[in-house]
Amino acid sequence: MDVVSSLTSALPATAVITDPDSMDAYRWDRAHDPDAGVPAAVVRATSTEEVQTVVRIAAEAKVPIVPRGAGSGLSGGSSAVAGGIVLSLDRMREISIDPVTRMATVQPGAFNAEVKAAAAEHGLWYPPDPSSFEFCSIGGNIATNAGGLCCVKYGVTTDYVLGMTVVLADGRAVKLGGPRLKDVAGLPLTKLFVGSEGTLGVITEVTLRLIPAQLPPTTVVAMFPKLADATNAVLEIAKAMRPSMLEFMDKPSINAVEDELKMGLDREAEGMLVIQSDEPGEHCTVQATIIEEICNSNDASECYLTADPDEGEAFVTARRIAIPAVEKKGALLLEDVGVPLPKLGDLVLGIEKIAADRDVTIAVIAHAGDGNTHPLLVLDPKDEEQQKRAQIAYGEVMDLATGLGGTITGEHGVGRLKAPWLAPYLGEDVMELNHRIKQALDPDNIFNPGSVYTGLV
Amino acid sequence: MDVVSSLTSALPATAVITDPDSMDAYRWDRAHDPDAGVPAAVVRATSTEEVQTVVRIAAEAKVPIVPRGAGSGLSGGSSAVAGGIVLSLDRMREISIDPVTRMATVQPGAFNAEVKAAAAEHGLWYPPDPSSFEFCSIGGNIATNAGGLCCVKYGVTTDYVLGMTVVLADGRAVKLGGPRLKDVAGLPLTKLFVGSEGTLGVITEVTLRLIPAQLPPTTVVAMFPKLADATNAVLEIAKAMRPSMLEFMDKPSINAVEDELKMGLDREAEGMLVIQSDEPGEHCTVQATIIEEICNSNDASECYLTADPDEGEAFVTARRIAIPAVEKKGALLLEDVGVPLPKLGDLVLGIEKIAADRDVTIAVIAHAGDGNTHPLLVLDPKDEEQQKRAQIAYGEVMDLATGLGGTITGEHGVGRLKAPWLAPYLGEDVMELNHRIKQALDPDNIFNPGSVYTGLV
């Protein structure tokens, strides 16, 4: 029996899609990988048991599985593989909250925003907040160890994952970790799966740690005529305190946002910072005032402080809207490089040079407090020559970042788009370690082949 | 050439110890494992290169290596193996602090307290604080993913490890992670090594994240005539806020401490809580007042609040001194079981029953806010019958904890003492995953054989 027949006979009819037009929605993520293949089938599983059935069938036939959440990935980590199975978790969206132990049990298809909302009903908070939080899944967040804006104070996804159910390459389901705040029995396998990009197993349920609801933040917005002053202010703020947000936009980003929102941003400014403090009580004002002083002493041309959360949220929205605003200028090729904080200015300047050399527009936004930047390469989809130059620039930005002691990806993952740069970044020995772990857990390379690792058969 | 000859010819004379009397100090940790073997040699390495030399020699001869920090482990994770090499990192103690990026670069032999002190010189803080912080090494902390008292708010060791240099089983040295706050390129190998108990490689340098210095805490101490009221107060406090400390002592612990310190503790109380808030400004008083109210509404017989950090520290010292105070009553067998917070009362009551059934004194202290407890079994070293009963009780306490949804070890590690209980706790499938990772990275089982894993050859 072929794989498709095996799937259709083993699973409910509603779970298996083989019609090419209907499968189309499951072939890409937001990276729009042009090399995405046409799968043999898409399975929309509804339980751990159905996932096990799919994996067993795939393992038997040695057919690839690409696990998939909401398809909001930016590195091609869920591009379909020709002839393989796309295993979508988008129908597995249950969320239950235990307010006593402050934990959430969540299926992988639930959106990040849905988890936040469910937690909020109990006065609780799930901090990780990728800009895509309204349309990205928890499963995808865990696959990439997603970050976001509040990570500068509250950490990334892995800091909130206490346990999970995973279906392994042979179809067995195992529980790793669980609802225990501390547990060091055996290797930290839960941690190994967070950030493994769907290459080691399929996560079908997770236990997340929640914390008390965030206090209302005070927001400071500052415009800097000179880039170096903005990046210096970032360094001074990060050294002086732990702000709950420390975001940067460069001139092209500021202008794209201003085109979109017309909120009166200074189009000549080389840098804009959006900074928040959520410390309790008066300390919030104290911190915000220090932030304001640092910005002013670094020659900010404007600096605005507001304790009104709604007004503050308007500026955060301006920052969040930067990607869609820039996207209106053309197709985007999204970068995700990070550098040690003192190198942030060098990175932005180096990117400006690459943009000029390759004649490509690159707008830079950054989770500046983490040194994690998103250079946005803006492309004319009809200009093939420009696309070739942009591809070169894409690699040059990564080389620039690693040359400054940084990383090729801070929070989006390697996926398929960055796979060629992984081995040069990690080096041969560490790459080989990655291969050994992958082969130990998925010897037939069934899970997400072509993603992350290179040189695997 | 035999292993000892190879070591002495390849390393400086000061690095290799083979005299049995001198080796004795390197055969045990604080678990005093009676089965610790006599090693062929102890090597006190001073550099990554020397560690590589030792590992290459051991790998060639297929001789076991037991890596070792300060020897303060409580699970027999660094008991010497007969005929093997003890690889001590106690001479590798360099610490450097980068106040700009708030990171520390530390060699594994440096004590936790030394890292804290070096950070404090720059107004910074390394939070993880095992009770042994004055005499435990950072390498050991990382090997066990050590916890401590402030973890209830500030997390455990893994949350602060950004990167490391590790010597692998074939003698290669690799750098994993590094001084980058976010980095998701490749599998999270740094996380895999934190908590691997010296079984996957030898860590020779780490990059740690630091945070701004802790604010002066306000301390609440409460005595409860009834145990259930104390554990209920823990639950209510943990639900209402994130205290920076939430520690519990039971009646035998209170009495042992009172014997030692004579500070006027109520010897009839069934539970004592030491709770701290380190929120900024007035919010600290607000939180402490809520804590006080919760304790009083749960029928605390005494409840004392102090904003004086020195006075607060005296109560924390009382809690920290509990282990040595109980140790004066006899030899200790130290447990480290954890349960979900709502089960804390059941665990303490169950332990009381085991103590009565087996006629063994068991004192319980706990990092209550994490559900992580340390039952202390008190033994008369001359009473062999009692030791046999204590061994049974030791297992029964773990069975009790896992039966309540808890873990066999929250922060001390599995080591050799708890290895027999690991597979029953994890289950066959997860144990097999542990084995696969171990075999992928250390196929000849050179690193710390007999520790953690069972059934490996």
mmCIF file of N, CA, C and O in Angstrom, chain A residues 101-102 144 148 172 174-175 180 182-185 187-188 191-192 194 238-239 241 279-280 283 342 367 370 372 405-407 409-411 413 425 429 432-434 436 440-441 453, chain B residues 101-102 144 148 172 174 180 182-185 187-188 191-192 194 238-239 241 279-280 283 342 367 370 372 405-407 409-411 413 425 429-430 432-434 436 440-441 453:
data_model
loop_
_atom_site.group_PDB
_atom_site.id
_atom_site.type_symbol
_atom_site.label_atom_id
_atom_site.label_comp_id
_atom_site.label_asym_id
_atom_site.label_seq_id
_atom_site.Cartn_x
_atom_site.Cartn_y
_atom_site.Cartn_z
ATOM 1 N N THR A 101 -0.873 26.371 40.273
ATOM 2 C CA THR A 101 0.557 26.154 40.049
ATOM 3 C C THR A 101 1.097 27.083 38.965
ATOM 4 O O THR A 101 2.277 27.021 38.630
ATOM 5 N N ARG A 102 0.238 27.953 38.430
ATOM 6 C CA ARG A 102 0.628 28.883 37.371
ATOM 7 C C ARG A 102 1.248 28.166 36.184
ATOM 8 O O ARG A 102 2.368 28.480 35.752
ATOM 9 N N THR A 144 11.250 26.891 17.265
ATOM 10 C CA THR A 144 12.315 27.853 16.962
ATOM 11 C C THR A 144 12.908 28.512 18.202
ATOM 12 O O THR A 144 13.806 29.330 18.084
ATOM 13 N N GLY A 148 11.129 37.686 20.977
ATOM 14 C CA GLY A 148 10.140 38.751 20.917
ATOM 15 C C GLY A 148 10.644 40.010 21.556
ATOM 16 O O GLY A 148 11.855 40.202 21.709
ATOM 17 N N ARG A 172 6.820 6.208 18.704
ATOM 18 C CA ARG A 172 6.544 6.203 20.132
ATOM 19 C C ARG A 172 6.278 7.628 20.621
ATOM 20 O O ARG A 172 6.905 8.574 20.142
ATOM 21 N N VAL A 174 6.572 10.062 23.920
ATOM 22 C CA VAL A 174 7.180 10.129 25.252
ATOM 23 C C VAL A 174 6.823 11.451 25.908
ATOM 24 O O VAL A 174 6.592 12.451 25.237
ATOM 25 N N LYS A 175 6.796 11.415 27.231
ATOM 26 C CA LYS A 175 6.616 12.643 28.007
ATOM 27 C C LYS A 175 7.969 13.051 28.569
ATOM 28 O O LYS A 175 8.624 12.259 29.247
ATOM 29 N N ARG A 180 6.644 20.384 36.878
ATOM 30 C CA ARG A 180 7.526 20.504 38.035
ATOM 31 C C ARG A 180 8.498 21.646 37.766
ATOM 32 O O ARG A 180 9.118 21.702 36.714
ATOM 33 N N LYS A 182 11.324 22.385 39.152
ATOM 34 C CA LYS A 182 12.720 21.950 39.126
ATOM 35 C C LYS A 182 12.735 20.446 38.935
ATOM 36 O O LYS A 182 12.046 19.732 39.665
ATOM 37 N N ASP A 183 13.528 19.972 38.004
ATOM 38 C CA ASP A 183 13.630 18.532 37.784
ATOM 39 C C ASP A 183 14.908 18.278 36.994
ATOM 40 O O ASP A 183 15.010 18.677 35.833
ATOM 41 N N VAL A 184 15.891 17.663 37.637
ATOM 42 C CA VAL A 184 17.168 17.433 36.960
ATOM 43 C C VAL A 184 17.451 15.939 36.778
ATOM 44 O O VAL A 184 18.604 15.529 36.659
ATOM 45 N N ALA A 185 16.391 15.141 36.748
ATOM 46 C CA ALA A 185 16.570 13.688 36.627
ATOM 47 C C ALA A 185 16.813 13.292 35.163
ATOM 48 O O ALA A 185 15.898 13.320 34.350
ATOM 49 N N LEU A 187 19.138 13.529 31.400
ATOM 50 C CA LEU A 187 19.548 14.631 30.524
ATOM 51 C C LEU A 187 18.389 15.609 30.318
ATOM 52 O O LEU A 187 17.223 15.203 30.345
ATOM 53 N N PRO A 188 18.698 16.879 30.095
ATOM 54 C CA PRO A 188 17.643 17.891 29.920
ATOM 55 C C PRO A 188 17.021 17.805 28.523
ATOM 56 O O PRO A 188 17.204 18.694 27.689
ATOM 57 N N LYS A 191 14.758 20.624 27.107
ATOM 58 C CA LYS A 191 15.526 21.752 26.561
ATOM 59 C C LYS A 191 16.088 21.429 25.174
ATOM 60 O O LYS A 191 16.218 22.315 24.334
ATOM 61 N N LEU A 192 16.452 20.160 24.957
ATOM 62 C CA LEU A 192 17.017 19.789 23.651
ATOM 63 C C LEU A 192 15.992 19.962 22.539
ATOM 64 O O LEU A 192 16.332 20.337 21.413
ATOM 65 N N VAL A 194 13.430 22.103 22.519
ATOM 66 C CA VAL A 194 13.054 23.503 22.275
ATOM 67 C C VAL A 194 14.114 24.142 21.375
ATOM 68 O O VAL A 194 15.269 24.262 21.762
ATOM 69 N N ALA A 238 20.984 49.405 28.684
ATOM 70 C CA ALA A 238 21.123 47.979 28.998
ATOM 71 C C ALA A 238 22.082 47.763 30.163
ATOM 72 O O ALA A 238 21.937 46.824 30.934
ATOM 73 N N LYS A 239 23.066 48.647 30.276
ATOM 74 C CA LYS A 239 24.022 48.514 31.372
ATOM 75 C C LYS A 239 23.410 48.957 32.702
ATOM 76 O O LYS A 239 23.719 48.411 33.759
ATOM 77 N N MET A 241 20.129 48.977 33.713
ATOM 78 C CA MET A 241 18.881 48.385 34.217
ATOM 79 C C MET A 241 18.431 47.245 33.318
ATOM 80 O O MET A 241 19.096 46.932 32.335
ATOM 81 N N GLU A 279 8.488 48.180 35.944
ATOM 82 C CA GLU A 279 8.758 48.015 37.371
ATOM 83 C C GLU A 279 7.531 48.449 38.172
ATOM 84 O O GLU A 279 6.742 49.268 37.703
ATOM 85 N N PRO A 280 7.384 47.930 39.385
ATOM 86 C CA PRO A 280 6.183 48.284 40.153
ATOM 87 C C PRO A 280 6.250 49.697 40.736
ATOM 88 O O PRO A 280 7.327 50.190 41.062
ATOM 89 N N HIS A 283 8.863 53.060 41.160
ATOM 90 C CA HIS A 283 10.131 52.662 40.555
ATOM 91 C C HIS A 283 10.049 52.694 39.032
ATOM 92 O O HIS A 283 11.050 52.877 38.345
ATOM 93 N N PRO A 342 27.695 45.663 22.272
ATOM 94 C CA PRO A 342 28.583 46.771 21.873
ATOM 95 C C PRO A 342 28.822 46.830 20.361
ATOM 96 O O PRO A 342 29.369 47.817 19.872
ATOM 97 N N HIS A 367 15.469 44.083 18.186
ATOM 98 C CA HIS A 367 15.297 43.913 19.624
ATOM 99 C C HIS A 367 16.648 44.315 20.215
ATOM 100 O O HIS A 367 17.485 43.461 20.532
ATOM 101 N N ASP A 370 18.691 42.945 23.222
ATOM 102 C CA ASP A 370 19.273 41.603 23.086
ATOM 103 C C ASP A 370 20.345 41.551 22.006
ATOM 104 O O ASP A 370 20.894 40.483 21.738
ATOM 105 N N ASN A 372 19.654 41.629 18.964
ATOM 106 C CA ASN A 372 19.045 40.791 17.919
ATOM 107 C C ASN A 372 18.350 41.706 16.897
ATOM 108 O O ASN A 372 17.435 42.439 17.245
ATOM 109 N N GLY A 405 31.219 38.676 15.973
ATOM 110 C CA GLY A 405 31.003 37.827 17.146
ATOM 111 C C GLY A 405 29.539 37.476 17.348
ATOM 112 O O GLY A 405 29.133 37.039 18.427
ATOM 113 N N GLY A 406 28.743 37.655 16.298
ATOM 114 C CA GLY A 406 27.306 37.438 16.417
ATOM 115 C C GLY A 406 26.847 36.117 15.835
ATOM 116 O O GLY A 406 27.652 35.227 15.545
ATOM 117 N N THR A 407 25.532 35.983 15.681
ATOM 118 C CA THR A 407 24.937 34.741 15.201
ATOM 119 C C THR A 407 24.149 34.972 13.910
ATOM 120 O O THR A 407 23.669 36.073 13.652
ATOM 121 N N THR A 409 21.275 33.564 13.364
ATOM 122 C CA THR A 409 19.846 33.642 13.698
ATOM 123 C C THR A 409 19.646 33.731 15.201
ATOM 124 O O THR A 409 20.124 32.875 15.951
ATOM 125 N N GLY A 410 18.948 34.764 15.612
ATOM 126 C CA GLY A 410 18.718 34.993 17.037
ATOM 127 C C GLY A 410 17.428 34.385 17.546
ATOM 128 O O GLY A 410 17.340 33.973 18.693
ATOM 129 N N GLU A 411 16.410 34.305 16.663
ATOM 130 C CA GLU A 411 15.111 33.821 17.147
ATOM 131 C C GLU A 411 14.217 33.210 16.076
ATOM 132 O O GLU A 411 13.184 32.646 16.405
ATOM 133 N N GLY A 413 15.207 30.911 13.676
ATOM 134 C CA GLY A 413 15.615 29.561 13.313
ATOM 135 C C GLY A 413 16.354 29.511 11.989
ATOM 136 O O GLY A 413 16.389 30.488 11.225
ATOM 137 N N TYR A 425 29.037 28.825 10.291
ATOM 138 C CA TYR A 425 28.918 29.547 11.565
ATOM 139 C C TYR A 425 29.359 28.677 12.739
ATOM 140 O O TYR A 425 30.165 29.083 13.579
ATOM 141 N N ASP A 429 33.257 20.923 13.824
ATOM 142 C CA ASP A 429 33.102 20.044 14.990
ATOM 143 C C ASP A 429 31.710 20.161 15.614
ATOM 144 O O ASP A 429 31.088 19.154 15.945
ATOM 145 N N GLU A 432 29.133 18.660 13.443
ATOM 146 C CA GLU A 432 29.148 17.203 13.545
ATOM 147 C C GLU A 432 28.415 16.739 14.808
ATOM 148 O O GLU A 432 27.716 15.723 14.795
ATOM 149 N N LEU A 433 28.539 17.491 15.888
ATOM 150 C CA LEU A 433 27.772 17.183 17.103
ATOM 151 C C LEU A 433 26.273 17.250 16.832
ATOM 152 O O LEU A 433 25.499 16.397 17.269
ATOM 153 N N ASN A 434 25.854 18.289 16.094
ATOM 154 C CA ASN A 434 24.441 18.413 15.715
ATOM 155 C C ASN A 434 24.001 17.171 14.935
ATOM 156 O O ASN A 434 22.934 16.610 15.187
ATOM 157 N N ARG A 436 25.286 14.206 15.029
ATOM 158 C CA ARG A 436 25.242 12.994 15.857
ATOM 159 C C ARG A 436 23.950 12.920 16.656
ATOM 160 O O ARG A 436 23.356 11.847 16.780
ATOM 161 N N ALA A 440 21.075 10.159 16.192
ATOM 162 C CA ALA A 440 20.703 9.322 17.335
ATOM 163 C C ALA A 440 19.187 9.282 17.513
ATOM 164 O O ALA A 440 18.630 8.269 17.921
ATOM 165 N N LEU A 441 18.508 10.386 17.191
ATOM 166 C CA LEU A 441 17.073 10.452 17.443
ATOM 167 C C LEU A 441 16.233 10.203 16.191
ATOM 168 O O LEU A 441 15.067 9.830 16.290
ATOM 169 N N TYR A 453 20.080 21.111 9.133
ATOM 170 C CA TYR A 453 21.316 20.389 8.917
ATOM 171 C C TYR A 453 21.633 20.361 7.419
ATOM 172 O O TYR A 453 20.749 20.297 6.580
ATOM 173 N N THR B 101 28.353 44.209 28.811
ATOM 174 C CA THR B 101 27.360 43.244 28.323
ATOM 175 C C THR B 101 26.800 42.404 29.479
ATOM 176 O O THR B 101 25.973 41.531 29.252
ATOM 177 N N ARG B 102 27.244 42.693 30.674
ATOM 178 C CA ARG B 102 26.793 41.962 31.869
ATOM 179 C C ARG B 102 26.995 40.451 31.728
ATOM 180 O O ARG B 102 26.047 39.665 31.846
ATOM 181 N N THR B 144 25.113 19.880 37.395
ATOM 182 C CA THR B 144 23.866 19.417 38.014
ATOM 183 C C THR B 144 22.682 20.345 37.718
ATOM 184 O O THR B 144 21.581 20.075 38.171
ATOM 185 N N GLY B 148 18.745 26.474 44.199
ATOM 186 C CA GLY B 148 19.047 27.258 45.378
ATOM 187 C C GLY B 148 17.819 27.948 45.913
ATOM 188 O O GLY B 148 16.691 27.547 45.622
ATOM 189 N N ARG B 172 38.544 16.420 21.360
ATOM 190 C CA ARG B 172 38.336 17.712 20.701
ATOM 191 C C ARG B 172 37.717 18.701 21.684
ATOM 192 O O ARG B 172 36.876 18.312 22.497
ATOM 193 N N VAL B 174 35.278 22.011 21.845
ATOM 194 C CA VAL B 174 34.346 22.805 21.036
ATOM 195 C C VAL B 174 33.781 23.947 21.878
ATOM 196 O O VAL B 174 33.674 23.844 23.093
ATOM 197 N N ARG B 180 26.221 35.785 23.489
ATOM 198 C CA ARG B 180 25.088 36.318 22.713
ATOM 199 C C ARG B 180 23.812 35.991 23.489
ATOM 200 O O ARG B 180 23.593 34.845 23.881
ATOM 201 N N LYS B 182 20.713 35.962 22.517
ATOM 202 C CA LYS B 182 19.806 35.099 21.766
ATOM 203 C C LYS B 182 20.595 34.443 20.650
ATOM 204 O O LYS B 182 21.296 35.128 19.902
ATOM 205 N N ASP B 183 20.464 33.149 20.512
ATOM 206 C CA ASP B 183 21.170 32.437 19.443
ATOM 207 C C ASP B 183 20.483 31.095 19.257
ATOM 208 O O ASP B 183 20.541 30.244 20.145
ATOM 209 N N VAL B 184 19.794 30.920 18.130
ATOM 210 C CA VAL B 184 19.074 29.660 17.906
ATOM 211 C C VAL B 184 19.636 28.882 16.711
ATOM 212 O O VAL B 184 18.940 28.079 16.107
ATOM 213 N N ALA B 185 20.909 29.129 16.410
ATOM 214 C CA ALA B 185 21.523 28.464 15.254
ATOM 215 C C ALA B 185 21.957 27.045 15.615
ATOM 216 O O ALA B 185 22.939 26.854 16.324
ATOM 217 N N LEU B 187 21.073 22.941 17.027
ATOM 218 C CA LEU B 187 20.458 22.398 18.240
ATOM 219 C C LEU B 187 20.981 23.124 19.485
ATOM 220 O O LEU B 187 22.117 23.593 19.493
ATOM 221 N N PRO B 188 20.155 23.207 20.524
ATOM 222 C CA PRO B 188 20.566 23.925 21.745
ATOM 223 C C PRO B 188 21.533 23.098 22.578
ATOM 224 O O PRO B 188 21.199 22.629 23.664
ATOM 225 N N LYS B 191 22.402 23.984 26.253
ATOM 226 C CA LYS B 191 21.379 23.537 27.208
ATOM 227 C C LYS B 191 21.503 22.041 27.497
ATOM 228 O O LYS B 191 21.210 21.591 28.603
ATOM 229 N N LEU B 192 21.893 21.271 26.474
ATOM 230 C CA LEU B 192 22.013 19.823 26.676
ATOM 231 C C LEU B 192 23.102 19.487 27.689
ATOM 232 O O LEU B 192 22.978 18.542 28.483
ATOM 233 N N VAL B 194 24.134 21.449 30.195
ATOM 234 C CA VAL B 194 23.826 21.903 31.558
ATOM 235 C C VAL B 194 22.915 20.864 32.216
ATOM 236 O O VAL B 194 21.794 20.653 31.780
ATOM 237 N N ALA B 238 2.603 31.645 46.761
ATOM 238 C CA ALA B 238 3.103 31.368 45.406
ATOM 239 C C ALA B 238 2.075 31.753 44.354
ATOM 240 O O ALA B 238 2.432 32.121 43.231
ATOM 241 N N LYS B 239 0.808 31.658 44.693
ATOM 242 C CA LYS B 239 -0.235 32.012 43.736
ATOM 243 C C LYS B 239 -0.353 33.533 43.595
ATOM 244 O O LYS B 239 -0.652 34.048 42.524
ATOM 245 N N MET B 241 2.017 35.966 44.073
ATOM 246 C CA MET B 241 3.176 36.790 43.708
ATOM 247 C C MET B 241 4.379 35.912 43.392
ATOM 248 O O MET B 241 4.290 34.702 43.457
ATOM 249 N N GLU B 279 11.241 43.273 45.765
ATOM 250 C CA GLU B 279 10.666 44.237 44.824
ATOM 251 C C GLU B 279 11.213 45.634 45.138
ATOM 252 O O GLU B 279 11.597 45.910 46.267
ATOM 253 N N PRO B 280 11.227 46.498 44.130
ATOM 254 C CA PRO B 280 11.792 47.833 44.375
ATOM 255 C C PRO B 280 10.863 48.724 45.198
ATOM 256 O O PRO B 280 9.637 48.596 45.116
ATOM 257 N N HIS B 283 6.954 48.870 46.912
ATOM 258 C CA HIS B 283 6.296 47.629 46.531
ATOM 259 C C HIS B 283 6.797 46.457 47.370
ATOM 260 O O HIS B 283 6.099 45.469 47.567
ATOM 261 N N PRO B 342 0.911 21.919 45.016
ATOM 262 C CA PRO B 342 -0.238 21.527 45.842
ATOM 263 C C PRO B 342 -0.011 20.214 46.604
ATOM 264 O O PRO B 342 -0.801 19.874 47.481
ATOM 265 N N HIS B 367 12.892 24.182 49.489
ATOM 266 C CA HIS B 367 12.695 25.379 48.683
ATOM 267 C C HIS B 367 11.208 25.309 48.285
ATOM 268 O O HIS B 367 10.856 24.881 47.185
ATOM 269 N N ASP B 370 9.319 26.256 45.023
ATOM 270 C CA ASP B 370 9.545 25.414 43.842
ATOM 271 C C ASP B 370 9.029 23.999 44.042
ATOM 272 O O ASP B 370 9.173 23.158 43.147
ATOM 273 N N ASN B 372 10.456 21.920 45.864
ATOM 274 C CA ASN B 372 11.689 21.116 45.922
ATOM 275 C C ASN B 372 12.106 20.933 47.380
ATOM 276 O O ASN B 372 12.384 21.906 48.074
ATOM 277 N N GLY B 405 3.392 12.816 41.567
ATOM 278 C CA GLY B 405 3.641 13.600 40.356
ATOM 279 C C GLY B 405 4.940 14.372 40.405
ATOM 280 O O GLY B 405 5.159 15.295 39.627
ATOM 281 N N GLY B 406 5.810 13.988 41.319
ATOM 282 C CA GLY B 406 7.056 14.726 41.503
ATOM 283 C C GLY B 406 8.257 14.048 40.878
ATOM 284 O O GLY B 406 8.114 13.109 40.090
ATOM 285 N N THR B 407 9.447 14.520 41.263
ATOM 286 C CA THR B 407 10.694 14.019 40.683
ATOM 287 C C THR B 407 11.608 13.453 41.765
ATOM 288 O O THR B 407 11.523 13.851 42.930
ATOM 289 N N THR B 409 14.816 13.963 41.782
ATOM 290 C CA THR B 409 15.838 14.973 42.090
ATOM 291 C C THR B 409 15.503 16.313 41.443
ATOM 292 O O THR B 409 15.302 16.387 40.226
ATOM 293 N N GLY B 410 15.434 17.323 42.290
ATOM 294 C CA GLY B 410 15.079 18.647 41.803
ATOM 295 C C GLY B 410 16.275 19.499 41.428
ATOM 296 O O GLY B 410 16.202 20.322 40.528
ATOM 297 N N GLU B 411 17.420 19.269 42.137
ATOM 298 C CA GLU B 411 18.567 20.145 41.874
ATOM 299 C C GLU B 411 19.916 19.537 42.207
ATOM 300 O O GLU B 411 20.935 20.132 41.889
ATOM 301 N N GLY B 413 20.949 16.356 41.283
ATOM 302 C CA GLY B 413 21.411 15.421 40.266
ATOM 303 C C GLY B 413 21.218 13.971 40.685
ATOM 304 O O GLY B 413 20.931 13.667 41.846
ATOM 305 N N TYR B 425 11.731 6.098 37.219
ATOM 306 C CA TYR B 425 11.093 7.418 37.177
ATOM 307 C C TYR B 425 10.825 7.858 35.738
ATOM 308 O O TYR B 425 9.699 8.262 35.394
ATOM 309 N N ASP B 429 11.156 4.247 27.764
ATOM 310 C CA ASP B 429 11.364 4.980 26.513
ATOM 311 C C ASP B 429 12.260 6.206 26.703
ATOM 312 O O ASP B 429 13.172 6.449 25.914
ATOM 313 N N VAL B 430 11.988 6.972 27.759
ATOM 314 C CA VAL B 430 12.790 8.186 27.977
ATOM 315 C C VAL B 430 14.207 7.805 28.404
ATOM 316 O O VAL B 430 15.189 8.450 28.026
ATOM 317 N N GLU B 432 15.753 5.232 27.393
ATOM 318 C CA GLU B 432 16.435 4.827 26.166
ATOM 319 C C GLU B 432 16.881 6.059 25.355
ATOM 320 O O GLU B 432 17.963 6.052 24.750
ATOM 321 N N LEU B 433 16.072 7.114 25.373
ATOM 322 C CA LEU B 433 16.500 8.370 24.719
ATOM 323 C C LEU B 433 17.767 8.913 25.369
ATOM 324 O O LEU B 433 18.695 9.372 24.683
ATOM 325 N N ASN B 434 17.797 8.874 26.710
ATOM 326 C CA ASN B 434 19.007 9.293 27.417
ATOM 327 C C ASN B 434 20.218 8.480 26.961
ATOM 328 O O ASN B 434 21.279 9.029 26.692
ATOM 329 N N ARG B 436 20.617 6.942 24.144
ATOM 330 C CA ARG B 436 21.002 7.244 22.753
ATOM 331 C C ARG B 436 21.861 8.501 22.663
ATOM 332 O O ARG B 436 22.835 8.544 21.913
ATOM 333 N N ALA B 440 25.710 8.652 21.561
ATOM 334 C CA ALA B 440 26.089 9.477 20.410
ATOM 335 C C ALA B 440 27.292 10.360 20.736
ATOM 336 O O ALA B 440 28.119 10.644 19.868
ATOM 337 N N LEU B 441 27.387 10.802 21.996
ATOM 338 C CA LEU B 441 28.457 11.734 22.343
ATOM 339 C C LEU B 441 29.640 11.064 23.039
ATOM 340 O O LEU B 441 30.743 11.594 23.038
ATOM 341 N N TYR B 453 23.211 7.073 34.279
ATOM 342 C CA TYR B 453 22.627 6.028 33.452
ATOM 343 C C TYR B 453 22.827 4.674 34.107
ATOM 344 O O TYR B 453 23.833 4.422 34.752
#
